[in-house]
mmCIF file of C-alpha atoms in Angstrom:
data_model
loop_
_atom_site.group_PDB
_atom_site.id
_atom_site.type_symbol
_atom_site.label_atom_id
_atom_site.label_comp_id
_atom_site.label_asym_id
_atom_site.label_seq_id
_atom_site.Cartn_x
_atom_site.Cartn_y
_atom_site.Cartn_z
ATOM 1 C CA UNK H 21 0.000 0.000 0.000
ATOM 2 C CA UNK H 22 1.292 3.502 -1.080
ATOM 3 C CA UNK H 23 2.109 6.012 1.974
ATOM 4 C CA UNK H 24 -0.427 8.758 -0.064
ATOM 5 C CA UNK H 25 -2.812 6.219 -0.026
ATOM 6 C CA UNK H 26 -2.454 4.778 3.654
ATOM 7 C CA UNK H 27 -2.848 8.729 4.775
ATOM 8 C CA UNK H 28 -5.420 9.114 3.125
ATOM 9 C CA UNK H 29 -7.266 6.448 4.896
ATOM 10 C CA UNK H 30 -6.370 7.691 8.277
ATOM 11 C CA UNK H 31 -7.444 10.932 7.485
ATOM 12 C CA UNK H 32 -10.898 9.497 6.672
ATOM 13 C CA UNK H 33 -11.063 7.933 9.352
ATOM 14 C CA UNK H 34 -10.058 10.865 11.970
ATOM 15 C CA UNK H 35 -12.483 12.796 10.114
ATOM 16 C CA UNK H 36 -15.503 9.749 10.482
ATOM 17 C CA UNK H 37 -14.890 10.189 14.181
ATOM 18 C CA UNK H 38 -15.410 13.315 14.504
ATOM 19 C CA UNK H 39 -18.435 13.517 12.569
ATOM 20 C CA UNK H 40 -20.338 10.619 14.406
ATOM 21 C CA UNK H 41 -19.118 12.520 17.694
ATOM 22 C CA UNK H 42 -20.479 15.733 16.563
ATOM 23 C CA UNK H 43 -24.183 13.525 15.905
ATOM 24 C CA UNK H 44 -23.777 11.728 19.360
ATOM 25 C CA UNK H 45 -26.199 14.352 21.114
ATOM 26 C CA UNK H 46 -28.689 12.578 22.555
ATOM 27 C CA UNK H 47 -26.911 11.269 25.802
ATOM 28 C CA UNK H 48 -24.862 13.557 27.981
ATOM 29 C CA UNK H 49 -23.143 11.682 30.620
ATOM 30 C CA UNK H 50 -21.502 15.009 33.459
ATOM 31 C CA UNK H 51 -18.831 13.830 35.367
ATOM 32 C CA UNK H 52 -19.931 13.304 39.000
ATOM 33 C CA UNK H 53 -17.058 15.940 39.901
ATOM 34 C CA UNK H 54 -18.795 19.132 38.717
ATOM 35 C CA UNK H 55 -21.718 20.465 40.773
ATOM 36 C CA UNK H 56 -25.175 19.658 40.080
ATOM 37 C CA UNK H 57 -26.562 23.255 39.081
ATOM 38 C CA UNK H 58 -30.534 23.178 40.635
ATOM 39 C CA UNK H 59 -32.445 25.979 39.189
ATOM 40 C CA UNK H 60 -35.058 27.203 41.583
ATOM 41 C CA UNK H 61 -37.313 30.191 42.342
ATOM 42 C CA UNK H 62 -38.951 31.349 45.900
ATOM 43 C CA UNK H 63 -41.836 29.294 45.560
ATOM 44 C CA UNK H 64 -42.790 28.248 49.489
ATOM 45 C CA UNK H 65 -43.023 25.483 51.034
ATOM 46 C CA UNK H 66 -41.222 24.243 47.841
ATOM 47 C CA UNK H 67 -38.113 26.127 47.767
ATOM 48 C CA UNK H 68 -37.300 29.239 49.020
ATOM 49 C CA UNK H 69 -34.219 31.544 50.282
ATOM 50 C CA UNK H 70 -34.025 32.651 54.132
ATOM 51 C CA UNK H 71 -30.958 34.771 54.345
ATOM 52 C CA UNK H 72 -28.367 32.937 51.809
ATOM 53 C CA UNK H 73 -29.882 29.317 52.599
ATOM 54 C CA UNK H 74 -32.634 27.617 50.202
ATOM 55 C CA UNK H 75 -35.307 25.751 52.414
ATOM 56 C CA UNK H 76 -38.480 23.858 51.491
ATOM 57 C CA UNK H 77 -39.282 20.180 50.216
ATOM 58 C CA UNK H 78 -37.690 20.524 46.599
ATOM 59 C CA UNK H 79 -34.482 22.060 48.328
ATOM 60 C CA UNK H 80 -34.116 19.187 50.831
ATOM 61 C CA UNK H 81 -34.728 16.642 47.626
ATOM 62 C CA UNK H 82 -31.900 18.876 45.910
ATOM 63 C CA UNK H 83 -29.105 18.200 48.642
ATOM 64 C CA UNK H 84 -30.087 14.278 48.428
ATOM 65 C CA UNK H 85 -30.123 13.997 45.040
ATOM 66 C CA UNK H 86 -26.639 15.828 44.937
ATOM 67 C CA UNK H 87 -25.601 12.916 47.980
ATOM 68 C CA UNK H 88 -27.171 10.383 46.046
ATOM 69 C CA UNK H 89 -25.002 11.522 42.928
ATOM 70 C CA UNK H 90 -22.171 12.026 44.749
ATOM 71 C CA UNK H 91 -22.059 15.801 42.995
ATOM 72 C CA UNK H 92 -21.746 18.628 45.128
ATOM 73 C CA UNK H 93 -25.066 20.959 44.623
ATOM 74 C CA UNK H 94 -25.078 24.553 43.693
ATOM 75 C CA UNK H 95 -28.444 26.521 43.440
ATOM 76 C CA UNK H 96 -28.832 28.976 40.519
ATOM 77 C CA UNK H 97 -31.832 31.148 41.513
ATOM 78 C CA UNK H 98 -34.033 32.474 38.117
ATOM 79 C CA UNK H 99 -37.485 34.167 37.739
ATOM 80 C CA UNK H 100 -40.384 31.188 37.301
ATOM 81 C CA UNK H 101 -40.200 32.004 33.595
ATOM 82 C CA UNK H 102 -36.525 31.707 32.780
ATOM 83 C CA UNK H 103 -36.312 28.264 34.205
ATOM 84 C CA UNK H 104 -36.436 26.433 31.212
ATOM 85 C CA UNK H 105 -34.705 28.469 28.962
ATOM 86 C CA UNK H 106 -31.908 28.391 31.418
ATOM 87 C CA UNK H 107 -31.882 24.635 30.882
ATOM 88 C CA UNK H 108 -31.890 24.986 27.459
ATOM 89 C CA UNK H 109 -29.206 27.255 27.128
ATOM 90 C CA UNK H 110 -27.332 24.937 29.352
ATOM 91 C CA UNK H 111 -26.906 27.498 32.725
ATOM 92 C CA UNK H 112 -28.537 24.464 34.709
ATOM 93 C CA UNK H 113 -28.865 20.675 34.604
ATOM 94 C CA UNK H 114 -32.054 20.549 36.446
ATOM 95 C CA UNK H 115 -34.982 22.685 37.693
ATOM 96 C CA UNK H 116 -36.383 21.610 41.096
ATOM 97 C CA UNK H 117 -39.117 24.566 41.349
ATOM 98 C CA UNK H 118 -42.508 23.247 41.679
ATOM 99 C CA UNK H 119 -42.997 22.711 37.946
ATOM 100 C CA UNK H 120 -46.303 21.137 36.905
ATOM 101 C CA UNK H 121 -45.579 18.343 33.852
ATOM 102 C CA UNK H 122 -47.479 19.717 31.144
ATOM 103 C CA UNK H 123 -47.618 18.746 27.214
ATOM 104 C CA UNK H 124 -46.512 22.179 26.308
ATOM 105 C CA UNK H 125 -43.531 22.088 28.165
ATOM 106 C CA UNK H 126 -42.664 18.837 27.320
ATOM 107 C CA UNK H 127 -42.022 19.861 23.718
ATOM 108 C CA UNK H 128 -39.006 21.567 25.171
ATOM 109 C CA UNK H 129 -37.728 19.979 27.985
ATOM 110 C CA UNK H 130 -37.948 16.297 29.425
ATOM 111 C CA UNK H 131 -39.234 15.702 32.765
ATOM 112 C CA UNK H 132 -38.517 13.289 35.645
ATOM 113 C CA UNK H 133 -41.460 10.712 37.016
ATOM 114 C CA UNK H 134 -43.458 12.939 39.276
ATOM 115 C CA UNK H 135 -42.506 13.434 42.792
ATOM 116 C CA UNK H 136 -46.338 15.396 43.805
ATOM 117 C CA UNK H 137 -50.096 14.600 42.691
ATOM 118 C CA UNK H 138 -51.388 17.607 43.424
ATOM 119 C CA UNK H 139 -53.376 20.253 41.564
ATOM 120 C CA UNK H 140 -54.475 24.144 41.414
ATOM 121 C CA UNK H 141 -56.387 25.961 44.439
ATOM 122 C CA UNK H 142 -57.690 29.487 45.606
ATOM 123 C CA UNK H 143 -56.799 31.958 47.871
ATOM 124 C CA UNK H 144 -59.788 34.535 48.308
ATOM 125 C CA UNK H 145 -60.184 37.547 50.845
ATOM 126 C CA UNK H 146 -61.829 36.452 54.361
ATOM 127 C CA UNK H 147 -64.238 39.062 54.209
ATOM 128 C CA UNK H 148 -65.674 37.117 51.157
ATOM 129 C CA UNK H 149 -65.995 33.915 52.317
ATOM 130 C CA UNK H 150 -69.579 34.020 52.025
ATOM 131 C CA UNK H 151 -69.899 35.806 48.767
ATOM 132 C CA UNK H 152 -67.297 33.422 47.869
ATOM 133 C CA UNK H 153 -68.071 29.949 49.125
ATOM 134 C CA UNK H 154 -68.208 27.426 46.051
ATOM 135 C CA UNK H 155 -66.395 27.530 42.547
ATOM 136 C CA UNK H 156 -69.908 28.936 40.422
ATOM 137 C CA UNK H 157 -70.168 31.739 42.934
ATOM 138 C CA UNK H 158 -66.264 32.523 42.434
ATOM 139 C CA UNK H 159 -66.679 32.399 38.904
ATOM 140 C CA UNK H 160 -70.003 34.219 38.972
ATOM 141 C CA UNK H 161 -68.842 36.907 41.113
ATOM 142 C CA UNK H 162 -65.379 37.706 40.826
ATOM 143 C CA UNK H 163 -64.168 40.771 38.944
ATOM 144 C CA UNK H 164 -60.308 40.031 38.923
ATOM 145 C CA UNK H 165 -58.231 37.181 39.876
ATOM 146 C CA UNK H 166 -54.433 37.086 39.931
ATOM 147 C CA UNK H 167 -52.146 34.140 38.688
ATOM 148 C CA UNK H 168 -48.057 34.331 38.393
ATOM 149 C CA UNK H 169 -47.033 34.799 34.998
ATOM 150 C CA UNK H 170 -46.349 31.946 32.788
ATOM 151 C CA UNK H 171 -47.875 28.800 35.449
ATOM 152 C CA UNK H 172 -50.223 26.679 34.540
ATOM 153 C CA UNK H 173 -53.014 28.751 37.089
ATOM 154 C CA UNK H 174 -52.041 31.599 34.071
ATOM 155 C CA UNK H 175 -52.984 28.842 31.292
ATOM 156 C CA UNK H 176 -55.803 27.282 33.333
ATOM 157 C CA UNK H 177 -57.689 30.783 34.502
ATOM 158 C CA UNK H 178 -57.441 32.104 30.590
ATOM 159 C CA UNK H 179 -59.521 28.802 29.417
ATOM 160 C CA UNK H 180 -62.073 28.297 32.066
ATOM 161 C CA UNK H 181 -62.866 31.517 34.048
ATOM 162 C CA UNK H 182 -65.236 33.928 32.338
ATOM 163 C CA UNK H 183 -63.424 36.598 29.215
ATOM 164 C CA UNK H 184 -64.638 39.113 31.499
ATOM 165 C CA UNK H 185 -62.542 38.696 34.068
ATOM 166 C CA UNK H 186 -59.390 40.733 34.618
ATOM 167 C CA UNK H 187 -56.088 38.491 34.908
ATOM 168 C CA UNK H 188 -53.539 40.277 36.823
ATOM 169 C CA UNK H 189 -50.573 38.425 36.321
ATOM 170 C CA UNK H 190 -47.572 38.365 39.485
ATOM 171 C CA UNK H 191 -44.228 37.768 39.184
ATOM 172 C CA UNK H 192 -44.687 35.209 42.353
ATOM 173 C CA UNK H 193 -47.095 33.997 44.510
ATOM 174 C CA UNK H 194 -46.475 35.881 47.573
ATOM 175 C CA UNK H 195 -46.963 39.123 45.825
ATOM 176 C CA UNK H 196 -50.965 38.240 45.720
ATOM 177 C CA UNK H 197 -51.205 39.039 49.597
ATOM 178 C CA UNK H 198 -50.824 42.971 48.645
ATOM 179 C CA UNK H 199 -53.335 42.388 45.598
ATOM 180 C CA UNK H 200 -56.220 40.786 47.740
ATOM 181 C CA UNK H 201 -55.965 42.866 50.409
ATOM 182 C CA UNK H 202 -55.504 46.582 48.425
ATOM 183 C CA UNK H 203 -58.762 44.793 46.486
ATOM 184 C CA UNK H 204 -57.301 44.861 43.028
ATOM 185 C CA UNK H 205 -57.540 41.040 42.463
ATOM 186 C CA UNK H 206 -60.834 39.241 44.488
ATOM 187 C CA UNK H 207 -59.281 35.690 43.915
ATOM 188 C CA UNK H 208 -55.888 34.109 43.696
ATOM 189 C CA UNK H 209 -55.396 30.923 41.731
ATOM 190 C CA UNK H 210 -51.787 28.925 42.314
ATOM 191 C CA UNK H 211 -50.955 25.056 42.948
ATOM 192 C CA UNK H 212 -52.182 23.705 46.599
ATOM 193 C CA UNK H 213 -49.001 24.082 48.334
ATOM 194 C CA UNK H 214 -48.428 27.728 47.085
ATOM 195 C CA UNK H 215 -51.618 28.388 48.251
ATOM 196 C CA UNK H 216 -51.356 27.039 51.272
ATOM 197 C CA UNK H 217 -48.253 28.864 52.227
ATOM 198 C CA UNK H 218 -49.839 32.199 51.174
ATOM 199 C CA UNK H 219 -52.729 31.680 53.665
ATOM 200 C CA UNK H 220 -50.853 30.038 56.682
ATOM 201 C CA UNK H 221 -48.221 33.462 56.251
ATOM 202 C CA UNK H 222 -51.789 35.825 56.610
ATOM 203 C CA UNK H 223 -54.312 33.632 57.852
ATOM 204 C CA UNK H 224 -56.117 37.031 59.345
ATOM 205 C CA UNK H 225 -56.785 38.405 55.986
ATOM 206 C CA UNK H 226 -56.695 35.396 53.499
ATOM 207 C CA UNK H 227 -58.821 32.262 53.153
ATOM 208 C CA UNK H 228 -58.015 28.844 50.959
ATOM 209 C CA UNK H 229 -60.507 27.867 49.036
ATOM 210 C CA UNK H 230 -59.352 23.887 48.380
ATOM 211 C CA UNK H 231 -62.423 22.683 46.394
ATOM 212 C CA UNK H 232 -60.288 20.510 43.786
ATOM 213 C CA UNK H 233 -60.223 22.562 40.137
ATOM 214 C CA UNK H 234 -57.449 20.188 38.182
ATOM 215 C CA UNK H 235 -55.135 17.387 38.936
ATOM 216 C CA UNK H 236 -51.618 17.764 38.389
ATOM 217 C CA UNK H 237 -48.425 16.509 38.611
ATOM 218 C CA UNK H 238 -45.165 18.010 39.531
ATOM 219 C CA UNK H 239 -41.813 16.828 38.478
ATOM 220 C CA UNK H 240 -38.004 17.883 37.122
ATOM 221 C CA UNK H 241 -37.452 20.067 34.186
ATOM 222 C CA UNK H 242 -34.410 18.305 32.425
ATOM 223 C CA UNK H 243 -32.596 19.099 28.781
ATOM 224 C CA UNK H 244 -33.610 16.507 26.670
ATOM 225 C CA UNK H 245 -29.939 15.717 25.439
ATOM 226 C CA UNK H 246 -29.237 14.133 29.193
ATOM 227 C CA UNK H 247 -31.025 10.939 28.486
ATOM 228 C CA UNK H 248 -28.300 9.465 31.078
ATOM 229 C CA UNK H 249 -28.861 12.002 33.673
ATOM 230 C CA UNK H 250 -32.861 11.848 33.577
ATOM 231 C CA UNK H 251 -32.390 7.734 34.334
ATOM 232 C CA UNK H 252 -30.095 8.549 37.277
ATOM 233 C CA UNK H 253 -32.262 10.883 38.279
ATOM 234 C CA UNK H 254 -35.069 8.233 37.979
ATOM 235 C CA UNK H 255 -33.500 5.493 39.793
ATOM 236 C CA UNK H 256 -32.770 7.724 42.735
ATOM 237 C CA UNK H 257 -36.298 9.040 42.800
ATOM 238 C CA UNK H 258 -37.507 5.543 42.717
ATOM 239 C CA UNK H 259 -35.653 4.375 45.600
ATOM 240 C CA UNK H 260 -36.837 7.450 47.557
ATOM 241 C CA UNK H 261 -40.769 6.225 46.807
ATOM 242 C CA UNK H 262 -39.543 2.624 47.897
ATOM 243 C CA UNK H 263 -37.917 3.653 50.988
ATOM 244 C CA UNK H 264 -40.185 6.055 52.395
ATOM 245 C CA UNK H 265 -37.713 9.004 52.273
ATOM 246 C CA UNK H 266 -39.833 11.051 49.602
ATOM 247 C CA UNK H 267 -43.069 11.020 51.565
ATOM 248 C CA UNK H 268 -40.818 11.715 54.568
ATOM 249 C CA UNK H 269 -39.753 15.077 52.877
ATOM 250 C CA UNK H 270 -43.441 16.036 51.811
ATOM 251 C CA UNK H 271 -44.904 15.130 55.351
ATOM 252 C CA UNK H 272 -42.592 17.297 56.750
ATOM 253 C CA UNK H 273 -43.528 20.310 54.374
ATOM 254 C CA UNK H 274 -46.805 20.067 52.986
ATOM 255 C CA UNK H 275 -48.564 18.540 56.271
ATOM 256 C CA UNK H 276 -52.197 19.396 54.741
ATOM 257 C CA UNK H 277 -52.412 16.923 51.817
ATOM 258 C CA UNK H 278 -53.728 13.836 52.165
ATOM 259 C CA UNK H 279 -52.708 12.090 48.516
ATOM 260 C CA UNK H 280 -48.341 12.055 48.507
ATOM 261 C CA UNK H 281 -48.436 9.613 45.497
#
């Protein structure tokens, strides 16, 4: 064999492998030595900063998962609606926020098995508890109602409540505390736990309305190229159902619901 033409051959083949590495997309595998970046907002009893420390449910899941994944775990804090395209854009490997698992979103991102079966709820002024006592009368009677921008309460309220209603939309759900009570919204539509949180911080002057309006899930925002990741993170989540440690975590945070699974 000639030397031109036994180059040739090796260049081809340098050149093969890089172009079926460049195509190799769909699994990332991150060495367990760089941190696991969590992407979170304040979204109590969830997650949520006090001081420079992140506390709730989804924050205590974050440290185990990083333990579990022997990866240290740093916290990148983003508004609600950056999350996911700060996973895309590859700022975080996972967000751990309270994110419901919708169709939309899963056109975008991938998402872990659910950790929460939970679903949407109300918080209304307590001078209106009797104006406001059942879903109809809500719906009948309210002029505004308030929902953080971009949640699935934002995409939920838009379909079902009445075109005449005013949507105020917050950046987060604590802000709807200064709405209800300055009488700009009359109703305040979030997941269960947000709403619980919201009315156990100003029980005085804010009521839960818990009548169930939707069931949803809540899981893991992860980019769709870490196919290797999103099993890892599967398996660990697994064991946690298995072993009691999950409901452990929700028990401890979300003491009102009934249905962990």
């Amino acid at each position: 064999m000639s030397i031109n033409l036994l180059l040739r051959r090796v260049v081809l083949s340098v050149l093969l492998l890089f172009f079926f590495a460049g195509c190799s997309t769909t699994t990332q595998v991150v060495p367990s030595s760089l941190p696991l970046r969590i992407g979170v907002c304040d979204l109590p009893p969830l997650v949520y900063r006090v001081g420079g420390e992140y506390l709730g449910a989804e924050a205590d899941m974050a440290r185990l998962l990083g333990k579990s994944l022997d990866r240290p775990v740093q916290f990148i804090h983003r508004r609600f609606d950056d999350l996911i395209p700060s996973i895309l854009a590859g700022e975080i490997d996972i967000i751990m926020a309270g994110m419901t698992v919708t169709e939309e979103k899963q056109v975008r991102i991938d998402f872990s098995d659910h950790y929460l079966k939970t679903g949407l709820a109300m918080a209304i002024r307590s001078d209106n508890i009797r104006e406001f006592d059942s879903l109809p009368k809500i719906l009948d009677n309210a002029r505004a109602v308030g929902v953080v921008k971009g949640s699935v309460a934002e995409a939920y309220v838009r379909r079902n409540f009445p075109t005449n209603m005013r949507v105020l939309l917050l950046g987060k759900p604590s802000d709807a505390v200064f709405e209800l009570k300055t009488r700009r919204i009359d109703v305040f539509v979030d997941g269960a736990p947000s709403i619980a949180w919201v009315v156990s911080s100003n029980a005085a002057g804010v009521h839960g309305f818990f009548e169930p309006m939707t069931v949803d899930y809540y899981g893991w925002g992860i980019n769709k190229r870490n196919l290797e990741f999103l099993s890892q993170v599967n398996a660990v989540l697994a064991q946690w159902k298995k072993d009691g440690t999950l409901e452990g975590i929700l028990r401890r945070w979300l003491p009102y619901l009934k249905n962990y699974k």
